[in-house]
Tab-separated table of C-alpha atoms in Angstrom:
chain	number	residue	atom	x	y	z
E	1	UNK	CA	2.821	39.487	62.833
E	2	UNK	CA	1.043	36.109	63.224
E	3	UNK	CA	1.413	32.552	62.081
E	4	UNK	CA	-1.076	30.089	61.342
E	5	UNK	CA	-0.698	26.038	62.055
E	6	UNK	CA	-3.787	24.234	60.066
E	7	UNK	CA	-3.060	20.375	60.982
E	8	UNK	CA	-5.212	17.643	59.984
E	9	UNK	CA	-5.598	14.098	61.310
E	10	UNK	CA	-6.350	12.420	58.612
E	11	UNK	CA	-10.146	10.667	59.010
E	12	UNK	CA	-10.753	11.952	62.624
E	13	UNK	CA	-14.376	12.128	61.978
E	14	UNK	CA	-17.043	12.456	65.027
E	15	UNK	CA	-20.229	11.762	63.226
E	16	UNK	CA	-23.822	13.483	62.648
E	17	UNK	CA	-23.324	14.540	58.905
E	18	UNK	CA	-26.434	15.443	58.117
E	19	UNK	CA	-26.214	13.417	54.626
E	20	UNK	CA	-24.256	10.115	56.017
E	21	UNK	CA	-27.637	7.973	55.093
E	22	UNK	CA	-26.865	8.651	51.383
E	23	UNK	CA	-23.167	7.493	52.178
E	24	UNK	CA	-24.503	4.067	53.460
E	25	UNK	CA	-22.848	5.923	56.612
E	26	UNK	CA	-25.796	6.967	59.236
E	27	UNK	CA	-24.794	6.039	62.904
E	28	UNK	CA	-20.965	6.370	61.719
E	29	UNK	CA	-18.496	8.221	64.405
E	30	UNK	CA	-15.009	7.899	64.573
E	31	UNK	CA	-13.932	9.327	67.687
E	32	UNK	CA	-16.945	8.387	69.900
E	33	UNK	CA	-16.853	4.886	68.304
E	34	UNK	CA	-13.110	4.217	69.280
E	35	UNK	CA	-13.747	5.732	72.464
E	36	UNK	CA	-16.716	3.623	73.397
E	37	UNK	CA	-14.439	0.715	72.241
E	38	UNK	CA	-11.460	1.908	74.856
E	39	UNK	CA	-14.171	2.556	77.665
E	40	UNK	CA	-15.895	-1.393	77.430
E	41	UNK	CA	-11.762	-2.755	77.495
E	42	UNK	CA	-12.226	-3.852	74.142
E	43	UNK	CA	-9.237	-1.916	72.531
E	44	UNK	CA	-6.509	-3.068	74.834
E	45	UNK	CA	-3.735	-4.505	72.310
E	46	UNK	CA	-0.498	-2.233	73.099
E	47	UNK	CA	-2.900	0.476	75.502
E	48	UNK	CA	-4.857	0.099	78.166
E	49	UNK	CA	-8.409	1.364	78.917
E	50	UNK	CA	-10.631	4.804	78.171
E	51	UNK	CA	-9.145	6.862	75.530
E	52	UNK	CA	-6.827	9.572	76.768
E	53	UNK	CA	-6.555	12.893	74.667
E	54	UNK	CA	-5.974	15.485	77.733
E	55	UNK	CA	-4.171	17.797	75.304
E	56	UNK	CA	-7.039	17.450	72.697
E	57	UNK	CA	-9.613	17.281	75.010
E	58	UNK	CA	-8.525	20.708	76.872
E	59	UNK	CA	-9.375	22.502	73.648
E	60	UNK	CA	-13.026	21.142	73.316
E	61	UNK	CA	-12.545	17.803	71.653
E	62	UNK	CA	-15.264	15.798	73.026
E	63	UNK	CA	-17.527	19.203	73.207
E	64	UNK	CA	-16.858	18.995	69.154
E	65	UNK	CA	-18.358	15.523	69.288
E	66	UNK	CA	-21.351	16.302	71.055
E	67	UNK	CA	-21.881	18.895	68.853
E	68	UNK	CA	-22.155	17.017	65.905
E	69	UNK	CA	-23.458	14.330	66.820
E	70	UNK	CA	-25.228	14.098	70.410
E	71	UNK	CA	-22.470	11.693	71.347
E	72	UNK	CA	-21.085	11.415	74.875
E	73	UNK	CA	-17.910	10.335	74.084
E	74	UNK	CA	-16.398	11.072	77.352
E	75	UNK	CA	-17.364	10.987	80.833
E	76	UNK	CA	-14.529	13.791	82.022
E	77	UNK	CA	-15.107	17.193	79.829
E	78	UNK	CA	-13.060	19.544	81.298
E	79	UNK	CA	-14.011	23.376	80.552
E	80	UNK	CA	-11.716	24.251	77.322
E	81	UNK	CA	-9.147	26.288	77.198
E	82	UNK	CA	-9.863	26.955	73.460
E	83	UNK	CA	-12.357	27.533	70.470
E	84	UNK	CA	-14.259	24.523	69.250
E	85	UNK	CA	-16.544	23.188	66.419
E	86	UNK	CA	-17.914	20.733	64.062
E	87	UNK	CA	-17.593	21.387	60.609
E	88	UNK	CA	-20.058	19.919	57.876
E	89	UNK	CA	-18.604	19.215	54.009
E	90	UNK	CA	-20.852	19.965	51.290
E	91	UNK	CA	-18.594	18.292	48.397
E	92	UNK	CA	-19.926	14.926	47.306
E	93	UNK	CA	-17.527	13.097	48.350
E	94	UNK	CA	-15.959	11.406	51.243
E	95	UNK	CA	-11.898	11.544	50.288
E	96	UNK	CA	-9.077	13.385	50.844
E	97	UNK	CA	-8.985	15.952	48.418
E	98	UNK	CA	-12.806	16.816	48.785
E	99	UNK	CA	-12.081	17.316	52.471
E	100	UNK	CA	-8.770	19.308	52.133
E	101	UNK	CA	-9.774	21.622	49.504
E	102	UNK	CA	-12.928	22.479	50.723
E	103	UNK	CA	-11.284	23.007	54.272
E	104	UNK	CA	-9.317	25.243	52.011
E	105	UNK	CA	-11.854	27.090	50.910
E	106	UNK	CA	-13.223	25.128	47.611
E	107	UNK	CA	-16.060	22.608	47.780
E	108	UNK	CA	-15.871	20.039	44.937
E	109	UNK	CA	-17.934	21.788	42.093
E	110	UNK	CA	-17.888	17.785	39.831
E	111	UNK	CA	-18.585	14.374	40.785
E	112	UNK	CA	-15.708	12.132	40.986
E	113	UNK	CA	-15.985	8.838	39.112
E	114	UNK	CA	-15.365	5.928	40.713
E	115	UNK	CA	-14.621	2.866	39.350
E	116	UNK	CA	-16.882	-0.303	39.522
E	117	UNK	CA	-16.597	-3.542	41.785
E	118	UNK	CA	-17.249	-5.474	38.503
E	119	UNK	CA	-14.843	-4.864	35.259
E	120	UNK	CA	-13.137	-2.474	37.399
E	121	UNK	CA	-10.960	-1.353	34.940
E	122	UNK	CA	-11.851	-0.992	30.789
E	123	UNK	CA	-9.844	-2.719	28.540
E	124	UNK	CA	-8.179	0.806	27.207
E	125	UNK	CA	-7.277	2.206	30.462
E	126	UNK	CA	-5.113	-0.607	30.767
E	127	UNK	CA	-3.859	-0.768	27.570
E	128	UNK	CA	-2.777	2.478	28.155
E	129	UNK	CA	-0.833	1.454	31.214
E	130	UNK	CA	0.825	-2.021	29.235
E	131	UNK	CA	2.176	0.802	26.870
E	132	UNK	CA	3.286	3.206	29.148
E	133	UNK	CA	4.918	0.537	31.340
E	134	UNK	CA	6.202	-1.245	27.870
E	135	UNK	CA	4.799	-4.146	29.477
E	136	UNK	CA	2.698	-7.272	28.484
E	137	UNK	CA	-0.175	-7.110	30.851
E	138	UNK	CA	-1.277	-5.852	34.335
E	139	UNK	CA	-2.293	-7.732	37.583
E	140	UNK	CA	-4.928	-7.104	40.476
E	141	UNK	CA	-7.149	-4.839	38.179
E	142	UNK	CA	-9.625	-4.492	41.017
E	143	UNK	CA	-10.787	-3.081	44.245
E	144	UNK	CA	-8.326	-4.080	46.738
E	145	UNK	CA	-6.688	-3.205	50.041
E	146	UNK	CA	-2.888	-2.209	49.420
E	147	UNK	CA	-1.374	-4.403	51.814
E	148	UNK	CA	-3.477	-7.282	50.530
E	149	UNK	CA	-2.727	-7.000	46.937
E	150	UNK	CA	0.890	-7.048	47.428
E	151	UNK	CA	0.906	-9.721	49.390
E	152	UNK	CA	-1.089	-11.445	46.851
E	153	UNK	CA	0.446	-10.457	43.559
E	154	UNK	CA	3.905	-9.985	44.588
E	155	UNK	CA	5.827	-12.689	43.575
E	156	UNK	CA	4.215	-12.891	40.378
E	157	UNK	CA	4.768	-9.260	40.011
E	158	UNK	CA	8.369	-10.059	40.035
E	159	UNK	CA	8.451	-13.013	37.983
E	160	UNK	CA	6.387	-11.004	35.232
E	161	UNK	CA	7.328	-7.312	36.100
E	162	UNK	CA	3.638	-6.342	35.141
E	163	UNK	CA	2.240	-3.886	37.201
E	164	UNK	CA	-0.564	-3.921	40.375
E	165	UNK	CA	-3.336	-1.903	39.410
E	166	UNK	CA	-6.119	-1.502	42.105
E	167	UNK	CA	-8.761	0.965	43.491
E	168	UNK	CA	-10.602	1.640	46.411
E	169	UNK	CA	-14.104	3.384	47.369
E	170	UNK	CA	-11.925	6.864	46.964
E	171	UNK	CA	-11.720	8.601	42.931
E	172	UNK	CA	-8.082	6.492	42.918
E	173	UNK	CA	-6.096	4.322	40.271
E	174	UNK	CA	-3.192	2.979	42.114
E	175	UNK	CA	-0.152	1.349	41.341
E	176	UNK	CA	1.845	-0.856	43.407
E	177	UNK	CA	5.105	-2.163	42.309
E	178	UNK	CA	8.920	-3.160	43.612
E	179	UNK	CA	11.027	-0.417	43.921
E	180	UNK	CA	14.059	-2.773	42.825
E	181	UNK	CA	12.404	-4.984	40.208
E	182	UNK	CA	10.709	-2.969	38.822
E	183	UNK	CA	12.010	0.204	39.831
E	184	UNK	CA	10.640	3.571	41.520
E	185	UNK	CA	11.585	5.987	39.273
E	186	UNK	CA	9.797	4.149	36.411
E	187	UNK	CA	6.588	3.767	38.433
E	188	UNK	CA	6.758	7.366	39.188
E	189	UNK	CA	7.328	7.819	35.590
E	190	UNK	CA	4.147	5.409	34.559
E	191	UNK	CA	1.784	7.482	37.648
E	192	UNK	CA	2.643	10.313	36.131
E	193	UNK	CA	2.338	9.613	31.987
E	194	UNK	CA	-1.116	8.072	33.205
E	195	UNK	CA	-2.670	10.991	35.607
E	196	UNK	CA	-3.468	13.111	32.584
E	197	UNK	CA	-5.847	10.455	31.367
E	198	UNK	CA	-7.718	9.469	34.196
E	199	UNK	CA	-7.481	13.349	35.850
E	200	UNK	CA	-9.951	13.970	32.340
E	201	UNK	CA	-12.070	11.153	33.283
E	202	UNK	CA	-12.624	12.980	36.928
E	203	UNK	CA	-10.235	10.498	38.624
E	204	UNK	CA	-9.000	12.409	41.934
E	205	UNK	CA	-5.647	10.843	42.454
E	206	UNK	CA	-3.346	8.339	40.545
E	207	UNK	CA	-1.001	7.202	43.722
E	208	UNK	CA	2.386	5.152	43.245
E	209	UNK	CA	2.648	2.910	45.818
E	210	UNK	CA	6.034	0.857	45.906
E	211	UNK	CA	7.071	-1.365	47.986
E	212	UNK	CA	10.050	-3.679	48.985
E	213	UNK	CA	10.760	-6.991	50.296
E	214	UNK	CA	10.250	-11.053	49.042
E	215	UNK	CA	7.848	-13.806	49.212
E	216	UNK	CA	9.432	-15.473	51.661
E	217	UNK	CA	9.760	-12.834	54.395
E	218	UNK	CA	6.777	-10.726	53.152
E	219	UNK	CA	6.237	-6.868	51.596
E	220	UNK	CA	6.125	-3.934	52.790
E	221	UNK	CA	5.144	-0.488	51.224
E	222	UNK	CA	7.710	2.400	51.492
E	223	UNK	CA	7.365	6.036	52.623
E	224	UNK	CA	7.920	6.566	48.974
E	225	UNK	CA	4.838	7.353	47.607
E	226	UNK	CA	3.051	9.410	45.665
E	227	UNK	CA	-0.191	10.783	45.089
E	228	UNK	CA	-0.534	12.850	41.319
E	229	UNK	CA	-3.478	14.744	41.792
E	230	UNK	CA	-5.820	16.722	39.811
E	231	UNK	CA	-5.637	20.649	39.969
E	232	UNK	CA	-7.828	22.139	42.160
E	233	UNK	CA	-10.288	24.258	39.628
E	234	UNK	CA	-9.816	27.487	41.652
E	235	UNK	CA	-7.776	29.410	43.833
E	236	UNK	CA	-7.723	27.743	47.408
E	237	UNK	CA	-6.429	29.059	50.434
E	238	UNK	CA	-2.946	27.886	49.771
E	239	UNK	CA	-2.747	30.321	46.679
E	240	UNK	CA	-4.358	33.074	48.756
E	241	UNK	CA	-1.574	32.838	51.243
E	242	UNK	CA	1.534	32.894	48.706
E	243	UNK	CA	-0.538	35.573	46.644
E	244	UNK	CA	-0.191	37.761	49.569
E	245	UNK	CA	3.206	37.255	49.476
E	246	UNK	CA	3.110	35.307	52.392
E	247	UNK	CA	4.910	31.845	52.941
E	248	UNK	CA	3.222	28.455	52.772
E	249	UNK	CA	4.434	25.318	54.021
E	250	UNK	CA	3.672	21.970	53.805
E	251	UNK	CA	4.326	18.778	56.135
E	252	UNK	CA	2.997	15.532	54.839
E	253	UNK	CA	0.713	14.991	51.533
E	254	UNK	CA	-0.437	18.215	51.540
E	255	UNK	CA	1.652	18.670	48.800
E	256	UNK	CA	0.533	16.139	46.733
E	257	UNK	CA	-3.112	17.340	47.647
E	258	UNK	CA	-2.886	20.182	46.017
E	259	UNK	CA	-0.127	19.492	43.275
E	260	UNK	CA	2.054	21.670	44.601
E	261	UNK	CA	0.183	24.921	43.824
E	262	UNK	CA	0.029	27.237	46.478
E	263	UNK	CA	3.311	25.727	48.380
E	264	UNK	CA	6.468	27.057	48.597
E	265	UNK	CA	7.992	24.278	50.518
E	266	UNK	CA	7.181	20.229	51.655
E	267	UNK	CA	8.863	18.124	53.824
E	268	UNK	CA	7.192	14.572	54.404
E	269	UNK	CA	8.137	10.559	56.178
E	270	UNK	CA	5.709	9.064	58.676
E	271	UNK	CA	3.675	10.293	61.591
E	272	UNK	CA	6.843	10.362	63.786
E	273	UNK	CA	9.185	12.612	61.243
E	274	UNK	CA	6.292	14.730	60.457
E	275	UNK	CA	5.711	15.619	64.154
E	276	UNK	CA	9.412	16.341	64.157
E	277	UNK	CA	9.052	18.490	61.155
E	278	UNK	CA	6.304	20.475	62.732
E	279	UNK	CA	8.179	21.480	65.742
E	280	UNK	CA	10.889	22.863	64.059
E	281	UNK	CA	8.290	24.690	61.522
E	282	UNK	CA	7.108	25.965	64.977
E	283	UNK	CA	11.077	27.089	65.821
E	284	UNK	CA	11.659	28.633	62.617
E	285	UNK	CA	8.894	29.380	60.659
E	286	UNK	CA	8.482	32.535	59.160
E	287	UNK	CA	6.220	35.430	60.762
E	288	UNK	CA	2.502	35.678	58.683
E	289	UNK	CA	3.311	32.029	57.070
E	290	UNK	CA	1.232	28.912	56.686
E	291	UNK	CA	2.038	25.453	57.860
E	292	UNK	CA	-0.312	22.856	56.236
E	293	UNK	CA	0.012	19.840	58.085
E	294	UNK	CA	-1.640	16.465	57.361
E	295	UNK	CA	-1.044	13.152	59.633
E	296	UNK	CA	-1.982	10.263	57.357
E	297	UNK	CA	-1.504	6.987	59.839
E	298	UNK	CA	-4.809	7.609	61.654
E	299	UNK	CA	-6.032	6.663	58.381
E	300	UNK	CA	-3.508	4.337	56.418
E	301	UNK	CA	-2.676	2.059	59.279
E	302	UNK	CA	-5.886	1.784	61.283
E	303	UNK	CA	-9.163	2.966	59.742
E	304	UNK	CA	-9.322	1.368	57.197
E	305	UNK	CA	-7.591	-1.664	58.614
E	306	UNK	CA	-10.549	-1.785	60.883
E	307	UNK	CA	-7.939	-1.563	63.996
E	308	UNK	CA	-9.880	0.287	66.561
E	309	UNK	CA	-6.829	0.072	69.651
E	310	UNK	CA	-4.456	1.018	66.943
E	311	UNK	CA	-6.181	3.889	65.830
E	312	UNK	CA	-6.471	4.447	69.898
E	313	UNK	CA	-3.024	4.625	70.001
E	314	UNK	CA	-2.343	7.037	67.308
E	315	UNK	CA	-4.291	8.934	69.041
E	316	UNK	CA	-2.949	8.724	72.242
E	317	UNK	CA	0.749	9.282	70.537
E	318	UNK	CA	-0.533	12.380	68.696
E	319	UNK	CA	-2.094	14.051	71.946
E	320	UNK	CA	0.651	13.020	73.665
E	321	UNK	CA	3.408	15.132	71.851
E	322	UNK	CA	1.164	18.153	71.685
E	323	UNK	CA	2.785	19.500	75.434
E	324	UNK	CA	6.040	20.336	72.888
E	325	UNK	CA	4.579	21.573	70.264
E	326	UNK	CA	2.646	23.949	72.534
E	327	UNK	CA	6.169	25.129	74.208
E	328	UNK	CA	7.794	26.304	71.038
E	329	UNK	CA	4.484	28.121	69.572
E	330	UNK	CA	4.732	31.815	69.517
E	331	UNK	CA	2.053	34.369	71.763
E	332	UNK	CA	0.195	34.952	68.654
E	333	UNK	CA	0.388	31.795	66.872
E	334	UNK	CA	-3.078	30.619	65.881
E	335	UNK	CA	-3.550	26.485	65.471
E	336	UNK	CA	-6.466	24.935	64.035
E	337	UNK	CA	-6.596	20.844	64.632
E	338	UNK	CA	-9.498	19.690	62.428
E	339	UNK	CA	-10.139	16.301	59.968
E	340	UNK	CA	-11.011	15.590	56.621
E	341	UNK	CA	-13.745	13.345	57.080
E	342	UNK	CA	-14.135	10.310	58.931
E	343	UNK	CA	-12.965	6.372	58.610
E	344	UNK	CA	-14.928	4.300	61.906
E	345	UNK	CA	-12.648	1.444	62.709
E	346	UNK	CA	-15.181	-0.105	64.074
E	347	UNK	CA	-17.663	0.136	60.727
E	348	UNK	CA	-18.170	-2.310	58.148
E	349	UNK	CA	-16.051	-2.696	55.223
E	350	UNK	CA	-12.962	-0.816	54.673
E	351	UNK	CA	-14.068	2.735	52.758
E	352	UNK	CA	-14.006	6.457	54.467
E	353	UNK	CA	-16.504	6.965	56.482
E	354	UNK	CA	-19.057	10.278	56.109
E	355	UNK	CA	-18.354	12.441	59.214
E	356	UNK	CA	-18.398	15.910	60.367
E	357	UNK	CA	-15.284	16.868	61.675
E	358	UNK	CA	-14.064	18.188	65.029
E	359	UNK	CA	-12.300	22.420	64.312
E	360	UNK	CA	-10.638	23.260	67.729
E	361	UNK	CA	-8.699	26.495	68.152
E	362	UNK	CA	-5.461	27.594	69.729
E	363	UNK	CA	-5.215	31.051	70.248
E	364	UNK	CA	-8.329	32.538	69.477
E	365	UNK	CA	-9.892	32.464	73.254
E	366	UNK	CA	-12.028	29.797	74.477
E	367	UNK	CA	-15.796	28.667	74.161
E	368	UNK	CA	-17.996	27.016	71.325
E	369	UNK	CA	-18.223	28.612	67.703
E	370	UNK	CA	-21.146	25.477	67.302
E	371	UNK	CA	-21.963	24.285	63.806
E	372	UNK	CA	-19.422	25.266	60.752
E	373	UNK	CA	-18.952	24.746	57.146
E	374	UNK	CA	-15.331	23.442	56.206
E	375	UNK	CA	-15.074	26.364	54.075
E	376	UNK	CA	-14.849	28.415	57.463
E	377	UNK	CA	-11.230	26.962	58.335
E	378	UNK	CA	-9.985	28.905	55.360
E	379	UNK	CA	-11.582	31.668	55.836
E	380	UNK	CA	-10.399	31.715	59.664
E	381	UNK	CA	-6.648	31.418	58.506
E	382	UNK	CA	-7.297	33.980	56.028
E	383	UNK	CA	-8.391	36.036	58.618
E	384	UNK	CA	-5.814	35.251	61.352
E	385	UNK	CA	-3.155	36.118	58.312
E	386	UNK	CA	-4.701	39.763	57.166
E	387	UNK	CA	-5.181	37.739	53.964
E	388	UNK	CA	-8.419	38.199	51.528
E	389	UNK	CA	-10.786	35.055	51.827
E	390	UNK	CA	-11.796	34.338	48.074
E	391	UNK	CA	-14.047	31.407	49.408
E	392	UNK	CA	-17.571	31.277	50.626
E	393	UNK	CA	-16.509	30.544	53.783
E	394	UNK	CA	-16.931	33.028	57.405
E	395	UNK	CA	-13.988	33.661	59.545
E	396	UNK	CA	-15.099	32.055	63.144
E	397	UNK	CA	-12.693	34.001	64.891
């Protein structure tokens, strides 16, 4: 009887994809960028010099880097205590559902569209939203940061209750708007009448993004958003799980990830609740279940914000509550930390960056598994569970 923790930190990339050139992303590396950054004193706001992971860093963290990328990114390797890796994605694409379905198991088998930087948005997409909205016209209609464009077009999102419509480098349409002027439940409502639309048009994600506040003392985005995703085309790990009868849970936007298929349960809030959440799925969780886990702030608040000693000391926070989460694991308990790609604070512009990504074990011995596919993490759980791997992946365990 075994359990098995797969936890991603959202964008923890450490470099050397093999394809980052065609990503405008060669030379990119999360983790042995922001460490560099700590080590010259240059990532000091609210933390104080080299980048501490002990925790992550006793399972073969900065032996993952190397391996993908050559990088020292620490001076102090101690010998790990578990498995490690660095897993290569094959989906074209550098976003969050690419990297968490092929992690479970299913590359991408499409190309996502992507909207333009010029006419972002055509005339009858948002004529579709005007009518689903009842409303006379949309603002923002571009690429945009989130916490820009509200700040922008707030107030005249209020005085004209039209919509925010923006996009980023990712397959997204977003939607920002007040949860009391305008109301959440009918931008939930408008996400949702829209995602069939653009999910046809190979549009990953239509995300509600509300937020709360005034002109005068700013805006602020809520916890209380939400991502309507397309279907993954197959079976992913997920479904493998629950087909065997076994129990799948989900902490954070894995939910949304995967629209729910697969997932018997969800809990979500920031970083801070979800680490609470996943030590009491580590109290009470049922024998031969999955927890899905997903940490989001790594890359919401500080990659791409650019905000190298805040992303430093999400780190640092995350490491640091790992001695807990250890305590209340069971003897055969397996944990796989890994990311979904990368986004280098300290690279240009604001987009994901093209990474592979660190796979350290708990609970499956010590030592270096080298070079992976993502499709290997599913097949590992799989394993770990006595479940059949429908993927192309190899257990590494």
């Amino acid at each position: 009887m075994a359990r098995a923790f797969l936890i991603v930190l959202d964008s923890v990339g450490c470099g050397g994809a093999p394809d980052a050139e065609a990503f405008g992303d060669e030379g990119s590396n999360t983790l042995a960028h922001i460490a560099e950054e700590c080590a010259a004193g240059r990532a000091d706001e609210g933390r104080a010099g080299p980048l501490l992971l002990p925790n992550l860093a006793s399972l073969g963290l900065w032996q993952a880097v190397e391996l993908a990328s050559e990088a020292k990114a620490a001076t102090d390797m101690p010998e790990p205590v578990g498995k490690y890796a660095a897993a290569t994605e094959v989906s074209i694409g550098k976003d969050t559902p690419s990297g968490h379905w092929e992690l479970s198991g299913l590359p991408v088998p499409w190309d996502w569209h992507y909207f333009p930087q010029e006419n972002t948005f055509s005339a009858d997409l948002l004529e579709q939203v005007c009518k689903a909205a009842d409303v006379g016209g949309t603002l923002g209609n571009c690429h945009a940061s989130g916490t820009e464009i509200i700040a922008q077009q707030g107030a005249r999102h209020i005085e004209t209750g039209w919509p925010i419509c923006y996009t980023s480098a990712d397959s997204v349409f977003q939607i920002a708007a007040h949860e009391e002027h305008f109301g959440l439940e009918k931008l939930l409502k408008l996400c949702k009448a829209l995602a069939p639309m653009l999910h046809e048009m190979k549009v990953g994600r239509v995300i509600a993004r509300p937020f709360v506040g005034t002109a005068e003392e700013g805006f602020t985005r809520t916890s209380n958003r939400k991502d309507f995703a397309i279907l993954p085309p197959a079976p992913t790990l997920c479904d493998w799980v629950q087909s065997a009868g076994k129990h799948v849970y989900a902490i954070g936007k894995i939910g949304d990830i995967f629209s729910m298929r697969g997932i018997d349960e969800v809990v979500k809030g920031n970083d801070a609740a979800l680490m609470d959440h996943l030590y009491a799925h580590a109290d009470d969780a049922a024998e031969d279940s999955l927890i899905f886990a997903n940490f989001v702030e790594f890359d919401s608040l500080y990659g791409h914000r650019r905000d190298v000693a805040g992303y430093a000391r999400a780190l640092e926070w995350f490491d640091s509550c790992l001695p807990a989460f250890f305590e209340r694991l069971r003897s055969d308990d397996l944990v796989i930390f890994t990311a979904d790609h990368g986004n280098d604070p300290t690279w240009s512009g604001t987009d994901h960056t093209r990474e592979r990504v660190p796979v350290l074990l708990r609970g499956a011995g010590a030592g270096s598994l080298g070079l992976c596919q993502f499709t290997d993490v599913a097949a590992t759980v799989a394993h770990h569970l006595g479940v059949p791997s429908e993927g192309p992946g190899r257990s590494l365990i």
